[in-house]
Short mmCIF file of the C-alpha atoms (twelve columns), coordinates in Angstrom:
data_MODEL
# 
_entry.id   MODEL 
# 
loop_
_atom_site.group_PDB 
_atom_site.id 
_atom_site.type_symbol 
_atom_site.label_atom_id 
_atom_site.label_alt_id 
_atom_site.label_comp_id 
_atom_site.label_asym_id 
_atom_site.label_seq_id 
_atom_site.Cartn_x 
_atom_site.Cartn_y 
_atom_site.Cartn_z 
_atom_site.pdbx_PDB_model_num 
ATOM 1   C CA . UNK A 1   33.044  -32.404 25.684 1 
ATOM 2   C CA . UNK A 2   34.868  -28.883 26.076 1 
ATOM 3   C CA . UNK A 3   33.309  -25.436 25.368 1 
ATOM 4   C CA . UNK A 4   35.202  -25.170 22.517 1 
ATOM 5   C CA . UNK A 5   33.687  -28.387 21.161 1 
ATOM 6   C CA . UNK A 6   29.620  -27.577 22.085 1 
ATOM 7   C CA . UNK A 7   30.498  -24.061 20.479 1 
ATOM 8   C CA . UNK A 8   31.465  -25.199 17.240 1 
ATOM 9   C CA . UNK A 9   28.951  -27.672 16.711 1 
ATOM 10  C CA . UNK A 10  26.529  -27.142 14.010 1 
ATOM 11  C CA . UNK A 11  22.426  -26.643 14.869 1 
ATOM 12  C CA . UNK A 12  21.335  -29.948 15.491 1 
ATOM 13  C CA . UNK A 13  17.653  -28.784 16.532 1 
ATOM 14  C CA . UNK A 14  15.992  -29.834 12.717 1 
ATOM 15  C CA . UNK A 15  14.691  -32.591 12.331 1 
ATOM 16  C CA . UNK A 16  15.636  -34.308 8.474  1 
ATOM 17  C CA . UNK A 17  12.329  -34.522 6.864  1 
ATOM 18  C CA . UNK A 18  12.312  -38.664 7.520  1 
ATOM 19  C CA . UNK A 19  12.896  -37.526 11.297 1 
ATOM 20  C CA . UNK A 20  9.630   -34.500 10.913 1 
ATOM 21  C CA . UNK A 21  7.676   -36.999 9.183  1 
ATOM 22  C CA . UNK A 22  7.319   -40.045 11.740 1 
ATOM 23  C CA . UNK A 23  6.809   -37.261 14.747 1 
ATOM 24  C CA . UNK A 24  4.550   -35.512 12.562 1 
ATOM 25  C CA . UNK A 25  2.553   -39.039 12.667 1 
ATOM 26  C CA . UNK A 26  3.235   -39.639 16.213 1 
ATOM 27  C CA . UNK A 27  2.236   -36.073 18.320 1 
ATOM 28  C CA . UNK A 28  1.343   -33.240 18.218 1 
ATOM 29  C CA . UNK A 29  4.040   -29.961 17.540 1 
ATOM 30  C CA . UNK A 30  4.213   -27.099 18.854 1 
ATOM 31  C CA . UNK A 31  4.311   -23.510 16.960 1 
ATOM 32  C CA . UNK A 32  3.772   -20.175 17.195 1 
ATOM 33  C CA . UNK A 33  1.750   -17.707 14.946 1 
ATOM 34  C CA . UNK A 34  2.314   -14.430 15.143 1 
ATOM 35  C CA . UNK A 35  0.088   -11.470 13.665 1 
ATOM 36  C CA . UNK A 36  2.130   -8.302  12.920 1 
ATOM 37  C CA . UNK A 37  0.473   -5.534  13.602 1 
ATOM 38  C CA . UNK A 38  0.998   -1.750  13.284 1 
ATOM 39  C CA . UNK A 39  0.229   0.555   15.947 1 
ATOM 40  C CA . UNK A 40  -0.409  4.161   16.785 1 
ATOM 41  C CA . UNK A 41  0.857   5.937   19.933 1 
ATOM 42  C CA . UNK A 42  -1.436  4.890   22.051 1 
ATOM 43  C CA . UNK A 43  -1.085  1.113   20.945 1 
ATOM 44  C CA . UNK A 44  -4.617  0.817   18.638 1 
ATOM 45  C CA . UNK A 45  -4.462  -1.419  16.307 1 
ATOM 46  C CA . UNK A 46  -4.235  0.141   12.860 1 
ATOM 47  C CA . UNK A 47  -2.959  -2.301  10.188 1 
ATOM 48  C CA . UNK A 48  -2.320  -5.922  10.355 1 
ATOM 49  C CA . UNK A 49  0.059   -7.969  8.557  1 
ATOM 50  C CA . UNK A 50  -0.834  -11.211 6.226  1 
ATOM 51  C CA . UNK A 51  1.547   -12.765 4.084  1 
ATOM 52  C CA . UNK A 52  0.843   -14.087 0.913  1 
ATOM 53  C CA . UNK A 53  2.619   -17.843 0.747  1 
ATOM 54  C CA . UNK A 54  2.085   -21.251 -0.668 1 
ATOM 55  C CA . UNK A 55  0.632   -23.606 1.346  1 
ATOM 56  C CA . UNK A 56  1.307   -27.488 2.619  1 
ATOM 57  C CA . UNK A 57  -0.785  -28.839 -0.221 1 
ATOM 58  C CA . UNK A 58  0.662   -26.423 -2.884 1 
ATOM 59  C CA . UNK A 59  -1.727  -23.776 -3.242 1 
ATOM 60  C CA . UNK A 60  -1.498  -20.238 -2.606 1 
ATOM 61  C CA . UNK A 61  -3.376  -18.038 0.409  1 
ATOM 62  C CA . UNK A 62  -3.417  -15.199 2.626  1 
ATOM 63  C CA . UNK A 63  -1.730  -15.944 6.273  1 
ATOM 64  C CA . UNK A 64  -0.178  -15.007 9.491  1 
ATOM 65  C CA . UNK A 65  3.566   -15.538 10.553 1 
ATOM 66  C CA . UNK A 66  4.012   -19.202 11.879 1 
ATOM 67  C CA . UNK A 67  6.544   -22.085 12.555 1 
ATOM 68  C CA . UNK A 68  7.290   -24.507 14.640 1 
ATOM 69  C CA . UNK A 69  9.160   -24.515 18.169 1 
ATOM 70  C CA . UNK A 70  12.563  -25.577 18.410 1 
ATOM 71  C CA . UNK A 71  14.047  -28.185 20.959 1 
ATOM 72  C CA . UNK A 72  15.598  -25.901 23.919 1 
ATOM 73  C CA . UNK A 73  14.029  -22.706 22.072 1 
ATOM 74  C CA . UNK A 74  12.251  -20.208 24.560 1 
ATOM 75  C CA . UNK A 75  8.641   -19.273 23.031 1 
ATOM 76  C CA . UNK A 76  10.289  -15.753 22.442 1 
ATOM 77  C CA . UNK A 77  12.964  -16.670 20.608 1 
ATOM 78  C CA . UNK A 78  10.496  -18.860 18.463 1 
ATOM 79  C CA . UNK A 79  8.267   -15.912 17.755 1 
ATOM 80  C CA . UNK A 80  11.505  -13.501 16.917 1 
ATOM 81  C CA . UNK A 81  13.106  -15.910 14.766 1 
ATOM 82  C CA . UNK A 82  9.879   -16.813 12.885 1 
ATOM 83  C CA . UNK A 83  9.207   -12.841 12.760 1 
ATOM 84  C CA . UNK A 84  12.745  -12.310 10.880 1 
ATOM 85  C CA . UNK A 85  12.586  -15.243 8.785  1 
ATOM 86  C CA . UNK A 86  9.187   -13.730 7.392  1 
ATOM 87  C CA . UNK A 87  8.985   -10.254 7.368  1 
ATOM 88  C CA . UNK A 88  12.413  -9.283  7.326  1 
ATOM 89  C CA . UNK A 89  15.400  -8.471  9.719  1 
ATOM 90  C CA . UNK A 90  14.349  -4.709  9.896  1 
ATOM 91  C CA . UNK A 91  10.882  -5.622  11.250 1 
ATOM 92  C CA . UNK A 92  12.191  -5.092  14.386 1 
ATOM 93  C CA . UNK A 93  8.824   -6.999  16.052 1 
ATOM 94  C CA . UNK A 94  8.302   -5.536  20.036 1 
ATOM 95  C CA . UNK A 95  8.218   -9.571  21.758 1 
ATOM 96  C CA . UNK A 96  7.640   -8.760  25.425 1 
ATOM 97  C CA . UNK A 97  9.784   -10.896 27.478 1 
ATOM 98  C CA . UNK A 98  7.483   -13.296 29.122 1 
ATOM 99  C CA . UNK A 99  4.623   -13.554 26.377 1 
ATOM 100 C CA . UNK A 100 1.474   -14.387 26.977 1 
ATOM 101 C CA . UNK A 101 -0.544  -15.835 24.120 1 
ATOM 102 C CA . UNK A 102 -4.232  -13.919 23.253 1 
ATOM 103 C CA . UNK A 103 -5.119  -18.304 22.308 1 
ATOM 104 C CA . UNK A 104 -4.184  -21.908 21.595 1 
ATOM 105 C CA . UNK A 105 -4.974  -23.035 18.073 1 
ATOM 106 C CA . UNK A 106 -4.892  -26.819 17.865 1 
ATOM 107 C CA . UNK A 107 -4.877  -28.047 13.990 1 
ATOM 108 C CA . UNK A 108 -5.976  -31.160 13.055 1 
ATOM 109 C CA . UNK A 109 -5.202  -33.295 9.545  1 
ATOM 110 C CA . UNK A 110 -9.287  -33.396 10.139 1 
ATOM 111 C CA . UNK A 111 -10.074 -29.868 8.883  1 
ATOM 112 C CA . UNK A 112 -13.636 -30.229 10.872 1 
ATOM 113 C CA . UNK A 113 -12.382 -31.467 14.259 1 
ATOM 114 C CA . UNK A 114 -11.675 -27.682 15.233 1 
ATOM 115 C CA . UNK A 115 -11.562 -25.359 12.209 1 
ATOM 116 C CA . UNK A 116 -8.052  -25.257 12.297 1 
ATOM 117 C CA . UNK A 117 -6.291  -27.740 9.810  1 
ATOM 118 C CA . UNK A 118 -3.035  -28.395 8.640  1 
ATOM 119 C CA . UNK A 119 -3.008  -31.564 6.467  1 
ATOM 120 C CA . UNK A 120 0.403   -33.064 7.660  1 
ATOM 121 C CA . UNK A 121 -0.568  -33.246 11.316 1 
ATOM 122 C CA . UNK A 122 -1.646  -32.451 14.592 1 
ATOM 123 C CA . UNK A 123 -0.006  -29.041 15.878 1 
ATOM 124 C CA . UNK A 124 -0.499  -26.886 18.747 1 
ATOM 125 C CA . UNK A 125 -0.094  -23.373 18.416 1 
ATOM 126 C CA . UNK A 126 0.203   -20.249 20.555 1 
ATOM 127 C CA . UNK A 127 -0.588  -17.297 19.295 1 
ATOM 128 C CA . UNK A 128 0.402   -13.923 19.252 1 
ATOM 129 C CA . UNK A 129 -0.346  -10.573 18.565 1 
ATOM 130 C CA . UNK A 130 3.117   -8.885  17.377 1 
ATOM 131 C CA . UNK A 131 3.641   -5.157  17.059 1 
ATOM 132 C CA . UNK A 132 6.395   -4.122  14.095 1 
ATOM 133 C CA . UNK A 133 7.900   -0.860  14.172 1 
ATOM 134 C CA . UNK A 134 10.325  -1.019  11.225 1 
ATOM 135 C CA . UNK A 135 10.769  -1.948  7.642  1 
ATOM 136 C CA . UNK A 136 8.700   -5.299  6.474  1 
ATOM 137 C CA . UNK A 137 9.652   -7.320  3.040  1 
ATOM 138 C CA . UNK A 138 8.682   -10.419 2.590  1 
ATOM 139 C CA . UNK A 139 11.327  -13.040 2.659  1 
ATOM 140 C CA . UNK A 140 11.709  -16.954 2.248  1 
ATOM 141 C CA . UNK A 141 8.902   -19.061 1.584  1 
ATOM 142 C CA . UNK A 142 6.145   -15.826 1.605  1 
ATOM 143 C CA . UNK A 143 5.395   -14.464 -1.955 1 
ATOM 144 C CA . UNK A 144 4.035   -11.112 -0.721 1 
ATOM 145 C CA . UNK A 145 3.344   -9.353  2.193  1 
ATOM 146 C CA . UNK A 146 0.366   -7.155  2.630  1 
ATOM 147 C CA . UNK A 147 -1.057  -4.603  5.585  1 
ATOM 148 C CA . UNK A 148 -4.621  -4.333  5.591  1 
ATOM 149 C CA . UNK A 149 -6.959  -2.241  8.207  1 
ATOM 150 C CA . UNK A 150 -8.816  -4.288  10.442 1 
ATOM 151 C CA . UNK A 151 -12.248 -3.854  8.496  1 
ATOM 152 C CA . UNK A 152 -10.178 -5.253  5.601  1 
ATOM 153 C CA . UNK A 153 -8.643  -8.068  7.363  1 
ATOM 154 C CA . UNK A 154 -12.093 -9.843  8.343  1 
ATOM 155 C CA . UNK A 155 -13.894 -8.830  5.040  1 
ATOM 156 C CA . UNK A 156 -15.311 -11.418 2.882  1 
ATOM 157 C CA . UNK A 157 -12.876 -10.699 0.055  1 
ATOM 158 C CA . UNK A 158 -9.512  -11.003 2.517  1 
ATOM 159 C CA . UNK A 159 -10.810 -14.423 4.288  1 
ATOM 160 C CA . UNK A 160 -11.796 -15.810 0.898  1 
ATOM 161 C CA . UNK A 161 -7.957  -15.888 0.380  1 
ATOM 162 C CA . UNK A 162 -7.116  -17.504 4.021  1 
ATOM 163 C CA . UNK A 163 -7.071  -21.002 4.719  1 
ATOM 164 C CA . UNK A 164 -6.364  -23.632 7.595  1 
ATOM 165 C CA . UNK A 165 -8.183  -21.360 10.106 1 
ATOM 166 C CA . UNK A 166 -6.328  -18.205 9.795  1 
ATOM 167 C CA . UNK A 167 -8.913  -16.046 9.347  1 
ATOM 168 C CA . UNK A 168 -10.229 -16.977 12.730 1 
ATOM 169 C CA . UNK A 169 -6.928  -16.338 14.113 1 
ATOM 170 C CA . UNK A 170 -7.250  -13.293 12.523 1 
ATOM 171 C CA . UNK A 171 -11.061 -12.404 14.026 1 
ATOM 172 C CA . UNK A 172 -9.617  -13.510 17.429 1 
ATOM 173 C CA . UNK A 173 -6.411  -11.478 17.861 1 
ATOM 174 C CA . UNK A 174 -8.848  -8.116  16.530 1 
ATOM 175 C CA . UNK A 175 -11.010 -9.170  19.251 1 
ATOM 176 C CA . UNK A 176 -8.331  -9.586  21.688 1 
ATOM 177 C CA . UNK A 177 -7.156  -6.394  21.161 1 
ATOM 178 C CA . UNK A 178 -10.512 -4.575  20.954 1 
ATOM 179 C CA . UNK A 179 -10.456 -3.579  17.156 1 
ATOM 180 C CA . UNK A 180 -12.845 -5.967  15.564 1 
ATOM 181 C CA . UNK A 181 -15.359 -4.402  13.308 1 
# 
């Protein structure tokens, strides 16, 4: 096959959704989850970022950025991809180049095996605590987008609208960066 060939093909990374399903039955995925933050100057935590989306089993809930690992995709390009595709392409999200995820989040169709559930399979997720310096609108699949300080973000009233373990992911990445309240 030429260059000219390999550079004109089309994305053949997706899966169809007959493909997704059987390896969705089969092993585990992996993703990324990102939680935008904002920061001051000396990089303290000020605001974090949930959006406001429907969920696998069709209702509606407070979460962070997330979505799956391509085939051949660096864990960067994963996180800046999934970044754009969710809070817009003036985000502009600061991805260091080697990343270094704060934890692993394993979800389970068994929402008590480890708090973290997604009911369409196992996944495997590394997450992330993202900085944003620019504009964020929601785009895509998310309904809203909302910033909320970090006192906000692990009140009862915020987590009440989280699901699948977010709001754990949430707690963590606070922790991680030394602004849980």
């Amino acid at each position: 096959m030429g260059v000219s060939e390999i550079e004109t093909q089309t994305d053949d990374k997706w899966l169809t959704d007959d493909e997704l399903e059987l390896v969705r039955g089969r092993m585990p995925i992996v993703y990324v989850d990102a939680i935008p933050v904002r920061v001051d100057g000396h990089g303290n935590v000020e605001e974090v970022g949930m959006l406001l989306r429907q969920n696998a089993n069709g209702s509606i809930s407070r979460m962070v950025v997330t979505g799956r690992v391509l085939y051949g995709e660096r864990v960067r390009e994963a996180l800046m991809r999934h970044c754009e595709k969710d809070l817009g392409p003036m985000a502009f999200p600061r991805v260091p180049a080697n990343p270094t995820p704060f934890t692993v989040a394993e979800y389970f169709p068994d929402p008590s095996k480890s708090g973290f559930h997604d009911p369409r399979h196992h996944a495997v997720s590394l997450a992330y605590v993202v900085p944003v310096e620019g504009e964020c609108e929601p785009t895509q699949e998310a309904l809203d987008l909302r910033w909320f300080t970090p006192e906000e973000a692990v009140s009862d009233d915020v987590v009440l609208e989280m699901m699948s373990g977010h709001d754990r992911l949430i707690r963590l990445a606070l922790a991680h960066t030394g602004k849980l309240p």
